[in-house]
């Protein structure tokens, strides 16, 4: 723990933001992190709570009280050792994790929780600056070969763990750069991509081989999955991988976007968020995109009230949209949760992102009935207000309305991974279209196909980066145990 009376003496301090008028002019990160002294004081707020619920609130079970105490005592090198013992990539989670650990913080029962995420951010940034993050190549090689399909957080976490266990690991990525949805699903202003490149360099020094522009199996020729980012110039069959490697881990993202099949859906100007967002990330990286989807001077409507929708809002504002409106079909949640009912679980409450603060009209309990167009291009939408009745969303008569729109972005979540990858391997799917595999201690993450494992979004469906890292680490242990008969990797 930190200072015994710290939680009574110090208030929570949030990380700062650069001014809106400054940050909307570029795609760089704009969060102002804590100073060493500020982090020390925030670490001092960690209580001697007996049962640290934050540990279980965190999907990767970060040892949070320990690194809070170490930061309070300014033992930063020990703090990063503790943090890295459970989390391969704190620079990712310290920037983009929604921090379920803070919702579970005991101090959150009747006060502001400890600023765990900001402390984690401070630890890893200082560790890189001081040169404490170094390659950890295996001392003994096993001679076993592992193929990992997908280079998002699950694939990267598994690759690093397996390489450190002594296996020869090759990561296959269909796009021209490593990172998966971490690179192409998250705007640069939330997480700059040189952070991924830096980790890739570390992992290459640890013996991991990366092959970009390689599609394993094939993408569907139509439907939402056909529109995911794909720079592949080479195709590798499942049979090739199974012949050349001792184990295969499927760790692709949930890229099958949820569609909105209402009248007018075929109009030009209606796009999935994952058509829109990756293009800007590619442009930021120096790629040339023909006919890039742009929001300049347009009235933009984003359908979907989650993080992906928020990312569309922030990107549209940086393009110079005339207006941005975000629709959410669910009712507006309360500004403050009932902590007596929700703690230590993740509460449903109104969340305003940095992108919302940059300019956005938010509409709740609204459903799109149809798209309106002229000469094949979208010009607006028809909507109706909805409410819950008998457990169902029903339309409210007399609330129909038309909205002007030059660009509509569908950000309603993702249903499952690209199905053809699983089908190519013959992997059995669950009811939601994900790879069917358990998380059991014995035989976990194994699919019905011998030597083939699945983790991350590929197994659990659309989820958080922190859950992907957890699954990648646990799957790495399962693969290591399969190959060697036992494993010393943490689970």
One Martini backbone bead per residue (centre of mass of N, CA, C, O) as a GRO file, in nm:
protein
  491
    1UNK     BB    1   0.102   0.031   0.006
    2UNK     BB    2   0.086   0.339   0.081
    3UNK     BB    3  -0.017   0.571   0.258
    4UNK     BB    4  -0.213   0.528   0.524
    5UNK     BB    5  -0.353   0.842   0.493
    6UNK     BB    6  -0.376   0.925   0.189
    7UNK     BB    7  -0.692   0.900   0.121
    8UNK     BB    8  -0.746   1.155   0.322
    9UNK     BB    9  -0.533   1.379   0.197
   10UNK     BB   10  -0.587   1.303  -0.109
   11UNK     BB   11  -0.665   1.374  -0.431
   12UNK     BB   12  -0.767   1.316  -0.728
   13UNK     BB   13  -0.565   1.303  -1.034
   14UNK     BB   14  -0.588   1.392  -1.349
   15UNK     BB   15  -0.517   1.376  -1.652
   16UNK     BB   16  -0.435   1.579  -1.905
   17UNK     BB   17  -0.524   1.816  -2.167
   18UNK     BB   18  -0.513   1.949  -2.446
   19UNK     BB   19  -0.640   2.178  -2.621
   20UNK     BB   20  -0.880   2.157  -2.851
   21UNK     BB   21  -0.774   2.368  -3.068
   22UNK     BB   22  -0.501   2.204  -3.089
   23UNK     BB   23  -0.567   1.884  -3.125
   24UNK     BB   24  -0.756   1.897  -3.395
   25UNK     BB   25  -0.484   1.952  -3.588
   26UNK     BB   26  -0.411   1.650  -3.502
   27UNK     BB   27  -0.274   1.291  -3.437
   28UNK     BB   28  -0.171   1.329  -3.161
   29UNK     BB   29  -0.108   1.303  -2.858
   30UNK     BB   30  -0.275   1.485  -2.552
   31UNK     BB   31  -0.172   1.371  -2.297
   32UNK     BB   32  -0.101   1.465  -1.957
   33UNK     BB   33   0.106   1.345  -1.751
   34UNK     BB   34   0.252   1.252  -1.474
   35UNK     BB   35   0.449   1.326  -1.242
   36UNK     BB   36   0.640   1.194  -1.006
   37UNK     BB   37   0.499   1.343  -0.772
   38UNK     BB   38   0.207   1.285  -0.855
   39UNK     BB   39   0.233   0.975  -0.851
   40UNK     BB   40   0.305   0.951  -0.556
   41UNK     BB   41   0.037   1.067  -0.445
   42UNK     BB   42  -0.148   0.861  -0.587
   43UNK     BB   43  -0.017   0.612  -0.449
   44UNK     BB   44  -0.094   0.707  -0.154
   45UNK     BB   45  -0.413   0.636  -0.190
   46UNK     BB   46  -0.361   0.355  -0.133
   47UNK     BB   47  -0.506   0.111   0.046
   48UNK     BB   48  -0.558  -0.099   0.337
   49UNK     BB   49  -0.812  -0.314   0.226
   50UNK     BB   50  -0.717  -0.633   0.226
   51UNK     BB   51  -0.912  -0.653  -0.042
   52UNK     BB   52  -0.804  -0.623  -0.372
   53UNK     BB   53  -1.030  -0.575  -0.621
   54UNK     BB   54  -0.850  -0.472  -0.855
   55UNK     BB   55  -0.722  -0.743  -0.936
   56UNK     BB   56  -1.002  -0.860  -1.046
   57UNK     BB   57  -1.085  -0.616  -1.228
   58UNK     BB   58  -0.836  -0.709  -1.371
   59UNK     BB   59  -0.784  -0.922  -1.633
   60UNK     BB   60  -0.451  -0.947  -1.563
   61UNK     BB   61  -0.391  -0.914  -1.258
   62UNK     BB   62  -0.270  -0.679  -1.144
   63UNK     BB   63  -0.035  -0.562  -0.892
   64UNK     BB   64  -0.139  -0.277  -0.770
   65UNK     BB   65  -0.050  -0.215  -0.475
   66UNK     BB   66   0.252  -0.258  -0.527
   67UNK     BB   67   0.302  -0.032  -0.747
   68UNK     BB   68   0.193   0.198  -0.580
   69UNK     BB   69   0.400   0.178  -0.348
   70UNK     BB   70   0.658   0.209  -0.525
   71UNK     BB   71   0.587   0.492  -0.625
   72UNK     BB   72   0.570   0.626  -0.350
   73UNK     BB   73   0.887   0.528  -0.304
   74UNK     BB   74   1.040   0.562  -0.588
   75UNK     BB   75   1.050   0.251  -0.713
   76UNK     BB   76   1.047   0.213  -1.042
   77UNK     BB   77   1.194  -0.052  -1.120
   78UNK     BB   78   1.008  -0.235  -0.949
   79UNK     BB   79   0.741  -0.148  -1.073
   80UNK     BB   80   0.795  -0.266  -1.363
   81UNK     BB   81   0.835  -0.557  -1.272
   82UNK     BB   82   0.549  -0.596  -1.165
   83UNK     BB   83   0.393  -0.512  -1.421
   84UNK     BB   84   0.537  -0.721  -1.621
   85UNK     BB   85   0.438  -0.990  -1.477
   86UNK     BB   86   0.128  -0.935  -1.623
   87UNK     BB   87   0.224  -0.708  -1.849
   88UNK     BB   88   0.352  -0.660  -2.165
   89UNK     BB   89   0.168  -0.367  -2.239
   90UNK     BB   90   0.136  -0.079  -2.064
   91UNK     BB   91   0.131   0.138  -2.300
   92UNK     BB   92  -0.152   0.050  -2.389
   93UNK     BB   93  -0.331   0.039  -2.128
   94UNK     BB   94  -0.239   0.330  -2.021
   95UNK     BB   95  -0.420   0.457  -2.269
   96UNK     BB   96  -0.695   0.247  -2.351
   97UNK     BB   97  -0.800   0.163  -2.093
   98UNK     BB   98  -1.099   0.180  -1.892
   99UNK     BB   99  -1.051   0.077  -1.598
  100UNK     BB  100  -1.185  -0.161  -1.406
  101UNK     BB  101  -1.009  -0.130  -1.150
  102UNK     BB  102  -1.138   0.143  -1.054
  103UNK     BB  103  -1.424   0.035  -1.008
  104UNK     BB  104  -1.298  -0.183  -0.785
  105UNK     BB  105  -1.215   0.013  -0.590
  106UNK     BB  106  -1.257   0.067  -0.260
  107UNK     BB  107  -1.263   0.383  -0.272
  108UNK     BB  108  -1.524   0.382  -0.470
  109UNK     BB  109  -1.759   0.356  -0.269
  110UNK     BB  110  -1.706   0.687  -0.135
  111UNK     BB  111  -1.502   0.772  -0.369
  112UNK     BB  112  -1.229   0.829  -0.541
  113UNK     BB  113  -1.035   0.653  -0.715
  114UNK     BB  114  -0.758   0.528  -0.794
  115UNK     BB  115  -0.508   0.624  -1.041
  116UNK     BB  116  -0.404   0.360  -1.200
  117UNK     BB  117  -0.364   0.429  -1.500
  118UNK     BB  118  -0.170   0.675  -1.458
  119UNK     BB  119   0.048   0.511  -1.312
  120UNK     BB  120   0.107   0.309  -1.535
  121UNK     BB  121   0.189   0.518  -1.743
  122UNK     BB  122   0.431   0.629  -1.579
  123UNK     BB  123   0.597   0.372  -1.551
  124UNK     BB  124   0.648   0.296  -1.856
  125UNK     BB  125   0.766   0.565  -1.953
  126UNK     BB  126   1.007   0.558  -1.756
  127UNK     BB  127   1.128   0.285  -1.836
  128UNK     BB  128   1.201   0.365  -2.125
  129UNK     BB  129   1.371   0.621  -2.057
  130UNK     BB  130   1.578   0.437  -1.865
  131UNK     BB  131   1.623   0.137  -1.998
  132UNK     BB  132   1.443  -0.117  -1.862
  133UNK     BB  133   1.355  -0.210  -2.151
  134UNK     BB  134   1.439  -0.536  -2.250
  135UNK     BB  135   1.547  -0.794  -2.391
  136UNK     BB  136   1.436  -1.164  -2.343
  137UNK     BB  137   1.600  -1.406  -2.430
  138UNK     BB  138   1.638  -1.725  -2.461
  139UNK     BB  139   1.865  -1.960  -2.335
  140UNK     BB  140   1.672  -2.195  -2.443
  141UNK     BB  141   1.599  -2.402  -2.706
  142UNK     BB  142   1.341  -2.628  -2.830
  143UNK     BB  143   1.260  -2.652  -3.158
  144UNK     BB  144   0.991  -2.521  -3.165
  145UNK     BB  145   0.701  -2.433  -3.370
  146UNK     BB  146   0.512  -2.119  -3.400
  147UNK     BB  147   0.198  -2.004  -3.514
  148UNK     BB  148   0.064  -1.668  -3.560
  149UNK     BB  149  -0.262  -1.537  -3.619
  150UNK     BB  150  -0.210  -1.232  -3.559
  151UNK     BB  151  -0.102  -0.882  -3.435
  152UNK     BB  152  -0.234  -0.826  -3.191
  153UNK     BB  153  -0.240  -0.836  -2.853
  154UNK     BB  154  -0.268  -1.145  -2.841
  155UNK     BB  155  -0.040  -1.225  -3.039
  156UNK     BB  156   0.191  -1.066  -2.901
  157UNK     BB  157   0.177  -1.191  -2.619
  158UNK     BB  158   0.220  -1.482  -2.710
  159UNK     BB  159   0.487  -1.443  -2.861
  160UNK     BB  160   0.657  -1.345  -2.623
  161UNK     BB  161   0.617  -1.586  -2.435
  162UNK     BB  162   0.715  -1.814  -2.630
  163UNK     BB  163   0.999  -1.700  -2.685
  164UNK     BB  164   1.087  -1.706  -2.379
  165UNK     BB  165   1.047  -2.033  -2.383
  166UNK     BB  166   1.210  -2.113  -2.678
  167UNK     BB  167   1.046  -2.059  -2.923
  168UNK     BB  168   0.962  -2.052  -3.263
  169UNK     BB  169   0.822  -1.748  -3.382
  170UNK     BB  170   0.543  -1.676  -3.608
  171UNK     BB  171   0.393  -1.384  -3.746
  172UNK     BB  172   0.078  -1.327  -3.905
  173UNK     BB  173  -0.004  -1.053  -4.137
  174UNK     BB  174  -0.220  -0.898  -4.369
  175UNK     BB  175  -0.084  -0.644  -4.322
  176UNK     BB  176   0.182  -0.399  -4.353
  177UNK     BB  177   0.143  -0.398  -4.035
  178UNK     BB  178   0.181  -0.420  -3.708
  179UNK     BB  179  -0.130  -0.471  -3.473
  180UNK     BB  180  -0.395  -0.461  -3.596
  181UNK     BB  181  -0.642  -0.312  -3.417
  182UNK     BB  182  -0.430  -0.142  -3.267
  183UNK     BB  183  -0.358   0.014  -3.538
  184UNK     BB  184  -0.655   0.025  -3.715
  185UNK     BB  185  -0.877   0.087  -3.462
  186UNK     BB  186  -0.686   0.316  -3.338
  187UNK     BB  187  -0.624   0.620  -3.297
  188UNK     BB  188  -0.345   0.817  -3.275
  189UNK     BB  189  -0.461   1.014  -3.047
  190UNK     BB  190  -0.460   0.760  -2.841
  191UNK     BB  191  -0.225   0.588  -3.013
  192UNK     BB  192   0.079   0.570  -3.105
  193UNK     BB  193   0.259   0.352  -3.334
  194UNK     BB  194   0.553   0.351  -3.219
  195UNK     BB  195   0.486   0.165  -2.980
  196UNK     BB  196   0.471  -0.091  -3.147
  197UNK     BB  197   0.748  -0.082  -3.290
  198UNK     BB  198   0.913  -0.105  -3.030
  199UNK     BB  199   0.811  -0.391  -2.955
  200UNK     BB  200   0.895  -0.535  -3.210
  201UNK     BB  201   1.198  -0.496  -3.170
  202UNK     BB  202   1.213  -0.654  -2.909
  203UNK     BB  203   1.095  -0.925  -3.026
  204UNK     BB  204   1.311  -0.968  -3.240
  205UNK     BB  205   1.542  -0.990  -3.024
  206UNK     BB  206   1.379  -1.258  -2.908
  207UNK     BB  207   1.294  -1.419  -3.204
  208UNK     BB  208   1.071  -1.292  -3.361
  209UNK     BB  209   0.870  -1.344  -3.648
  210UNK     BB  210   0.762  -1.126  -3.915
  211UNK     BB  211   0.467  -1.146  -4.140
  212UNK     BB  212   0.361  -0.948  -4.389
  213UNK     BB  213   0.111  -0.971  -4.624
  214UNK     BB  214  -0.045  -1.233  -4.493
  215UNK     BB  215  -0.288  -1.468  -4.581
  216UNK     BB  216  -0.492  -1.679  -4.395
  217UNK     BB  217  -0.656  -1.790  -4.629
  218UNK     BB  218  -0.974  -1.612  -4.675
  219UNK     BB  219  -1.170  -1.368  -4.780
  220UNK     BB  220  -1.454  -1.251  -4.826
  221UNK     BB  221  -1.638  -1.119  -5.112
  222UNK     BB  222  -1.869  -1.042  -4.899
  223UNK     BB  223  -1.958  -0.818  -4.685
  224UNK     BB  224  -1.817  -0.695  -4.400
  225UNK     BB  225  -1.549  -0.875  -4.419
  226UNK     BB  226  -1.462  -0.754  -4.708
  227UNK     BB  227  -1.386  -0.451  -4.560
  228UNK     BB  228  -1.133  -0.515  -4.441
  229UNK     BB  229  -0.823  -0.486  -4.381
  230UNK     BB  230  -0.601  -0.565  -4.678
  231UNK     BB  231  -0.245  -0.621  -4.785
  232UNK     BB  232  -0.224  -0.882  -4.926
  233UNK     BB  233   0.035  -1.073  -5.132
  234UNK     BB  234  -0.016  -1.340  -4.963
  235UNK     BB  235  -0.090  -1.695  -4.939
  236UNK     BB  236  -0.179  -1.917  -4.669
  237UNK     BB  237  -0.233  -2.230  -4.574
  238UNK     BB  238  -0.324  -2.436  -4.327
  239UNK     BB  239  -0.155  -2.678  -4.429
  240UNK     BB  240   0.116  -2.536  -4.416
  241UNK     BB  241   0.122  -2.471  -4.115
  242UNK     BB  242   0.077  -2.766  -4.008
  243UNK     BB  243   0.344  -2.870  -4.147
  244UNK     BB  244   0.561  -2.642  -4.024
  245UNK     BB  245   0.413  -2.659  -3.741
  246UNK     BB  246   0.345  -2.750  -3.401
  247UNK     BB  247   0.170  -2.478  -3.376
  248UNK     BB  248  -0.152  -2.293  -3.374
  249UNK     BB  249  -0.251  -1.946  -3.337
  250UNK     BB  250  -0.558  -1.785  -3.317
  251UNK     BB  251  -0.552  -1.396  -3.312
  252UNK     BB  252  -0.775  -1.247  -3.427
  253UNK     BB  253  -1.009  -1.022  -3.491
  254UNK     BB  254  -1.321  -0.856  -3.461
  255UNK     BB  255  -1.431  -0.772  -3.805
  256UNK     BB  256  -1.742  -0.815  -3.795
  257UNK     BB  257  -1.964  -0.598  -3.873
  258UNK     BB  258  -2.241  -0.439  -3.781
  259UNK     BB  259  -2.534  -0.403  -3.942
  260UNK     BB  260  -2.793  -0.188  -4.131
  261UNK     BB  261  -3.089  -0.325  -4.267
  262UNK     BB  262  -3.211  -0.063  -4.431
  263UNK     BB  263  -3.344   0.152  -4.615
  264UNK     BB  264  -3.067   0.273  -4.816
  265UNK     BB  265  -2.791   0.117  -4.762
  266UNK     BB  266  -2.668   0.145  -5.071
  267UNK     BB  267  -2.569   0.415  -5.034
  268UNK     BB  268  -2.361   0.657  -5.073
  269UNK     BB  269  -2.189   0.729  -4.756
  270UNK     BB  270  -2.197   0.437  -4.625
  271UNK     BB  271  -2.001   0.326  -4.342
  272UNK     BB  272  -1.781   0.162  -4.182
  273UNK     BB  273  -1.563   0.229  -3.939
  274UNK     BB  274  -1.349   0.006  -4.066
  275UNK     BB  275  -1.307   0.198  -4.316
  276UNK     BB  276  -1.234   0.481  -4.191
  277UNK     BB  277  -1.005   0.454  -3.971
  278UNK     BB  278  -0.767   0.304  -4.121
  279UNK     BB  279  -0.713   0.517  -4.335
  280UNK     BB  280  -0.597   0.736  -4.146
  281UNK     BB  281  -0.367   0.567  -4.031
  282UNK     BB  282  -0.227   0.525  -4.303
  283UNK     BB  283  -0.177   0.820  -4.369
  284UNK     BB  284  -0.007   0.879  -4.114
  285UNK     BB  285   0.212   0.653  -4.222
  286UNK     BB  286   0.227   0.732  -4.559
  287UNK     BB  287  -0.004   0.645  -4.716
  288UNK     BB  288  -0.189   0.590  -5.014
  289UNK     BB  289  -0.534   0.692  -5.065
  290UNK     BB  290  -0.791   0.609  -5.254
  291UNK     BB  291  -1.067   0.756  -5.184
  292UNK     BB  292  -1.094   0.879  -4.917
  293UNK     BB  293  -1.270   0.892  -4.631
  294UNK     BB  294  -1.435   1.202  -4.573
  295UNK     BB  295  -1.552   1.492  -4.352
  296UNK     BB  296  -1.528   1.742  -4.503
  297UNK     BB  297  -1.797   1.957  -4.462
  298UNK     BB  298  -1.974   1.745  -4.317
  299UNK     BB  299  -2.258   1.567  -4.220
  300UNK     BB  300  -2.223   1.364  -3.938
  301UNK     BB  301  -2.324   1.021  -3.870
  302UNK     BB  302  -2.312   0.822  -3.577
  303UNK     BB  303  -2.372   0.472  -3.531
  304UNK     BB  304  -2.293   0.450  -3.212
  305UNK     BB  305  -2.194   0.476  -2.848
  306UNK     BB  306  -1.908   0.386  -2.845
  307UNK     BB  307  -1.573   0.386  -2.896
  308UNK     BB  308  -1.586   0.377  -3.204
  309UNK     BB  309  -1.768   0.621  -3.231
  310UNK     BB  310  -1.577   0.818  -3.089
  311UNK     BB  311  -1.349   0.787  -3.301
  312UNK     BB  312  -1.518   0.908  -3.531
  313UNK     BB  313  -1.553   1.183  -3.407
  314UNK     BB  314  -1.251   1.267  -3.381
  315UNK     BB  315  -1.183   1.231  -3.685
  316UNK     BB  316  -1.399   1.424  -3.803
  317UNK     BB  317  -1.292   1.678  -3.662
  318UNK     BB  318  -1.007   1.664  -3.803
  319UNK     BB  319  -1.131   1.701  -4.094
  320UNK     BB  320  -1.381   1.918  -4.079
  321UNK     BB  321  -1.663   1.901  -3.987
  322UNK     BB  322  -1.967   2.054  -3.974
  323UNK     BB  323  -2.094   1.793  -3.826
  324UNK     BB  324  -2.162   1.590  -3.521
  325UNK     BB  325  -2.351   1.285  -3.476
  326UNK     BB  326  -2.466   1.065  -3.210
  327UNK     BB  327  -2.599   0.741  -3.191
  328UNK     BB  328  -2.823   0.579  -2.942
  329UNK     BB  329  -3.049   0.326  -2.862
  330UNK     BB  330  -3.006   0.376  -2.581
  331UNK     BB  331  -3.049   0.511  -2.302
  332UNK     BB  332  -2.960   0.741  -2.094
  333UNK     BB  333  -2.743   0.731  -1.864
  334UNK     BB  334  -2.630   0.789  -1.572
  335UNK     BB  335  -2.401   1.004  -1.433
  336UNK     BB  336  -2.442   0.819  -1.168
  337UNK     BB  337  -2.388   0.555  -0.999
  338UNK     BB  338  -2.494   0.289  -0.792
  339UNK     BB  339  -2.262   0.170  -0.585
  340UNK     BB  340  -2.424  -0.032  -0.406
  341UNK     BB  341  -2.494  -0.207  -0.676
  342UNK     BB  342  -2.210  -0.219  -0.856
  343UNK     BB  343  -2.002  -0.271  -0.669
  344UNK     BB  344  -1.707  -0.388  -0.842
  345UNK     BB  345  -1.842  -0.326  -1.105
  346UNK     BB  346  -1.916  -0.233  -1.414
  347UNK     BB  347  -2.066   0.059  -1.489
  348UNK     BB  348  -2.358   0.222  -1.591
  349UNK     BB  349  -2.264   0.529  -1.748
  350UNK     BB  350  -2.194   0.838  -1.830
  351UNK     BB  351  -1.964   0.891  -2.106
  352UNK     BB  352  -1.707   1.133  -2.170
  353UNK     BB  353  -1.508   1.198  -2.417
  354UNK     BB  354  -1.266   1.370  -2.577
  355UNK     BB  355  -1.428   1.376  -2.845
  356UNK     BB  356  -1.687   1.502  -2.737
  357UNK     BB  357  -1.542   1.771  -2.642
  358UNK     BB  358  -1.477   1.858  -2.954
  359UNK     BB  359  -1.762   1.785  -3.089
  360UNK     BB  360  -2.099   1.677  -3.009
  361UNK     BB  361  -2.404   1.526  -3.080
  362UNK     BB  362  -2.619   1.353  -2.853
  363UNK     BB  363  -2.825   1.058  -2.907
  364UNK     BB  364  -3.093   0.895  -2.748
  365UNK     BB  365  -3.321   0.665  -2.808
  366UNK     BB  366  -3.241   0.589  -3.122
  367UNK     BB  367  -3.376   0.497  -3.451
  368UNK     BB  368  -3.313   0.369  -3.765
  369UNK     BB  369  -3.525   0.342  -4.054
  370UNK     BB  370  -3.374   0.527  -4.283
  371UNK     BB  371  -3.233   0.616  -4.589
  372UNK     BB  372  -3.150   0.909  -4.765
  373UNK     BB  373  -3.154   1.003  -5.123
  374UNK     BB  374  -2.947   1.134  -5.412
  375UNK     BB  375  -2.821   0.998  -5.674
  376UNK     BB  376  -2.697   0.760  -5.470
  377UNK     BB  377  -2.682   0.960  -5.221
  378UNK     BB  378  -2.655   1.051  -4.912
  379UNK     BB  379  -2.879   1.296  -4.714
  380UNK     BB  380  -3.018   1.105  -4.486
  381UNK     BB  381  -3.251   1.041  -4.208
  382UNK     BB  382  -3.472   0.814  -4.041
  383UNK     BB  383  -3.634   0.848  -3.723
  384UNK     BB  384  -3.689   0.705  -3.385
  385UNK     BB  385  -3.808   0.680  -3.086
  386UNK     BB  386  -3.726   0.486  -2.790
  387UNK     BB  387  -3.847   0.219  -2.563
  388UNK     BB  388  -3.907   0.040  -2.277
  389UNK     BB  389  -4.116  -0.265  -2.306
  390UNK     BB  390  -4.118  -0.556  -2.173
  391UNK     BB  391  -3.798  -0.573  -2.253
  392UNK     BB  392  -3.847  -0.378  -2.505
  393UNK     BB  393  -3.794  -0.208  -2.796
  394UNK     BB  394  -4.001   0.074  -2.872
  395UNK     BB  395  -4.186   0.280  -3.046
  396UNK     BB  396  -4.263   0.629  -3.059
  397UNK     BB  397  -4.517   0.793  -3.136
  398UNK     BB  398  -4.441   1.099  -3.307
  399UNK     BB  399  -4.090   1.079  -3.337
  400UNK     BB  400  -4.031   1.145  -3.608
  401UNK     BB  401  -3.723   1.204  -3.809
  402UNK     BB  402  -3.506   1.423  -3.990
  403UNK     BB  403  -3.164   1.398  -4.117
  404UNK     BB  404  -2.874   1.536  -4.198
  405UNK     BB  405  -2.649   1.360  -4.441
  406UNK     BB  406  -2.317   1.285  -4.594
  407UNK     BB  407  -2.218   1.094  -4.348
  408UNK     BB  408  -2.214   0.743  -4.254
  409UNK     BB  409  -2.132   0.568  -3.945
  410UNK     BB  410  -2.083   0.232  -3.854
  411UNK     BB  411  -2.076   0.169  -3.476
  412UNK     BB  412  -2.212  -0.139  -3.358
  413UNK     BB  413  -1.995  -0.336  -3.375
  414UNK     BB  414  -1.904  -0.688  -3.332
  415UNK     BB  415  -1.965  -1.031  -3.397
  416UNK     BB  416  -1.695  -1.154  -3.544
  417UNK     BB  417  -1.481  -1.315  -3.699
  418UNK     BB  418  -1.351  -1.409  -3.977
  419UNK     BB  419  -1.493  -1.696  -4.096
  420UNK     BB  420  -1.285  -1.820  -4.310
  421UNK     BB  421  -1.058  -1.892  -4.117
  422UNK     BB  422  -1.203  -2.111  -3.955
  423UNK     BB  423  -1.300  -2.275  -4.200
  424UNK     BB  424  -1.019  -2.347  -4.315
  425UNK     BB  425  -0.947  -2.519  -4.044
  426UNK     BB  426  -1.215  -2.646  -3.909
  427UNK     BB  427  -1.337  -2.475  -3.686
  428UNK     BB  428  -1.530  -2.466  -3.430
  429UNK     BB  429  -1.828  -2.293  -3.352
  430UNK     BB  430  -2.014  -2.087  -3.191
  431UNK     BB  431  -2.309  -1.909  -3.165
  432UNK     BB  432  -2.127  -1.633  -3.248
  433UNK     BB  433  -1.868  -1.729  -3.443
  434UNK     BB  434  -1.657  -1.840  -3.265
  435UNK     BB  435  -1.413  -2.000  -3.134
  436UNK     BB  436  -1.415  -2.316  -2.990
  437UNK     BB  437  -1.300  -2.254  -2.653
  438UNK     BB  438  -1.156  -2.290  -2.361
  439UNK     BB  439  -1.020  -2.191  -2.015
  440UNK     BB  440  -0.901  -2.425  -1.910
  441UNK     BB  441  -0.634  -2.545  -1.747
  442UNK     BB  442  -0.697  -2.801  -1.914
  443UNK     BB  443  -0.699  -2.750  -2.257
  444UNK     BB  444  -0.688  -2.467  -2.315
  445UNK     BB  445  -0.752  -2.305  -2.632
  446UNK     BB  446  -0.846  -2.553  -2.770
  447UNK     BB  447  -0.947  -2.700  -3.046
  448UNK     BB  448  -1.075  -2.948  -3.259
  449UNK     BB  449  -0.797  -2.900  -3.386
  450UNK     BB  450  -0.508  -3.018  -3.412
  451UNK     BB  451  -0.273  -2.767  -3.297
  452UNK     BB  452  -0.523  -2.566  -3.252
  453UNK     BB  453  -0.561  -2.233  -3.142
  454UNK     BB  454  -0.747  -1.981  -2.938
  455UNK     BB  455  -0.760  -1.610  -2.909
  456UNK     BB  456  -0.935  -1.361  -2.811
  457UNK     BB  457  -1.156  -1.254  -3.036
  458UNK     BB  458  -1.161  -1.535  -3.173
  459UNK     BB  459  -1.298  -1.656  -2.897
  460UNK     BB  460  -1.472  -1.403  -2.737
  461UNK     BB  461  -1.477  -1.157  -2.897
  462UNK     BB  462  -1.549  -0.856  -2.853
  463UNK     BB  463  -1.295  -0.650  -2.689
  464UNK     BB  464  -1.034  -0.581  -2.494
  465UNK     BB  465  -0.704  -0.540  -2.476
  466UNK     BB  466  -0.670  -0.668  -2.192
  467UNK     BB  467  -0.805  -0.937  -2.273
  468UNK     BB  468  -0.609  -1.012  -2.499
  469UNK     BB  469  -0.358  -1.036  -2.323
  470UNK     BB  470  -0.461  -1.254  -2.140
  471UNK     BB  471  -0.517  -1.468  -2.360
  472UNK     BB  472  -0.232  -1.477  -2.477
  473UNK     BB  473  -0.094  -1.577  -2.218
  474UNK     BB  474  -0.266  -1.830  -2.169
  475UNK     BB  475  -0.220  -1.961  -2.447
  476UNK     BB  476   0.085  -1.988  -2.421
  477UNK     BB  477   0.077  -2.195  -2.198
  478UNK     BB  478  -0.089  -2.408  -2.350
  479UNK     BB  479   0.117  -2.447  -2.580
  480UNK     BB  480   0.363  -2.516  -2.408
  481UNK     BB  481   0.233  -2.768  -2.277
  482UNK     BB  482   0.180  -2.918  -2.542
  483UNK     BB  483   0.489  -2.928  -2.633
  484UNK     BB  484   0.630  -3.013  -2.324
  485UNK     BB  485   0.411  -3.105  -2.077
  486UNK     BB  486   0.490  -2.818  -1.964
  487UNK     BB  487   0.482  -2.498  -1.758
  488UNK     BB  488   0.628  -2.170  -1.652
  489UNK     BB  489   0.415  -2.001  -1.738
  490UNK     BB  490   0.200  -1.771  -1.678
  491UNK     BB  491  -0.172  -1.748  -1.606
   0.00000   0.00000   0.00000
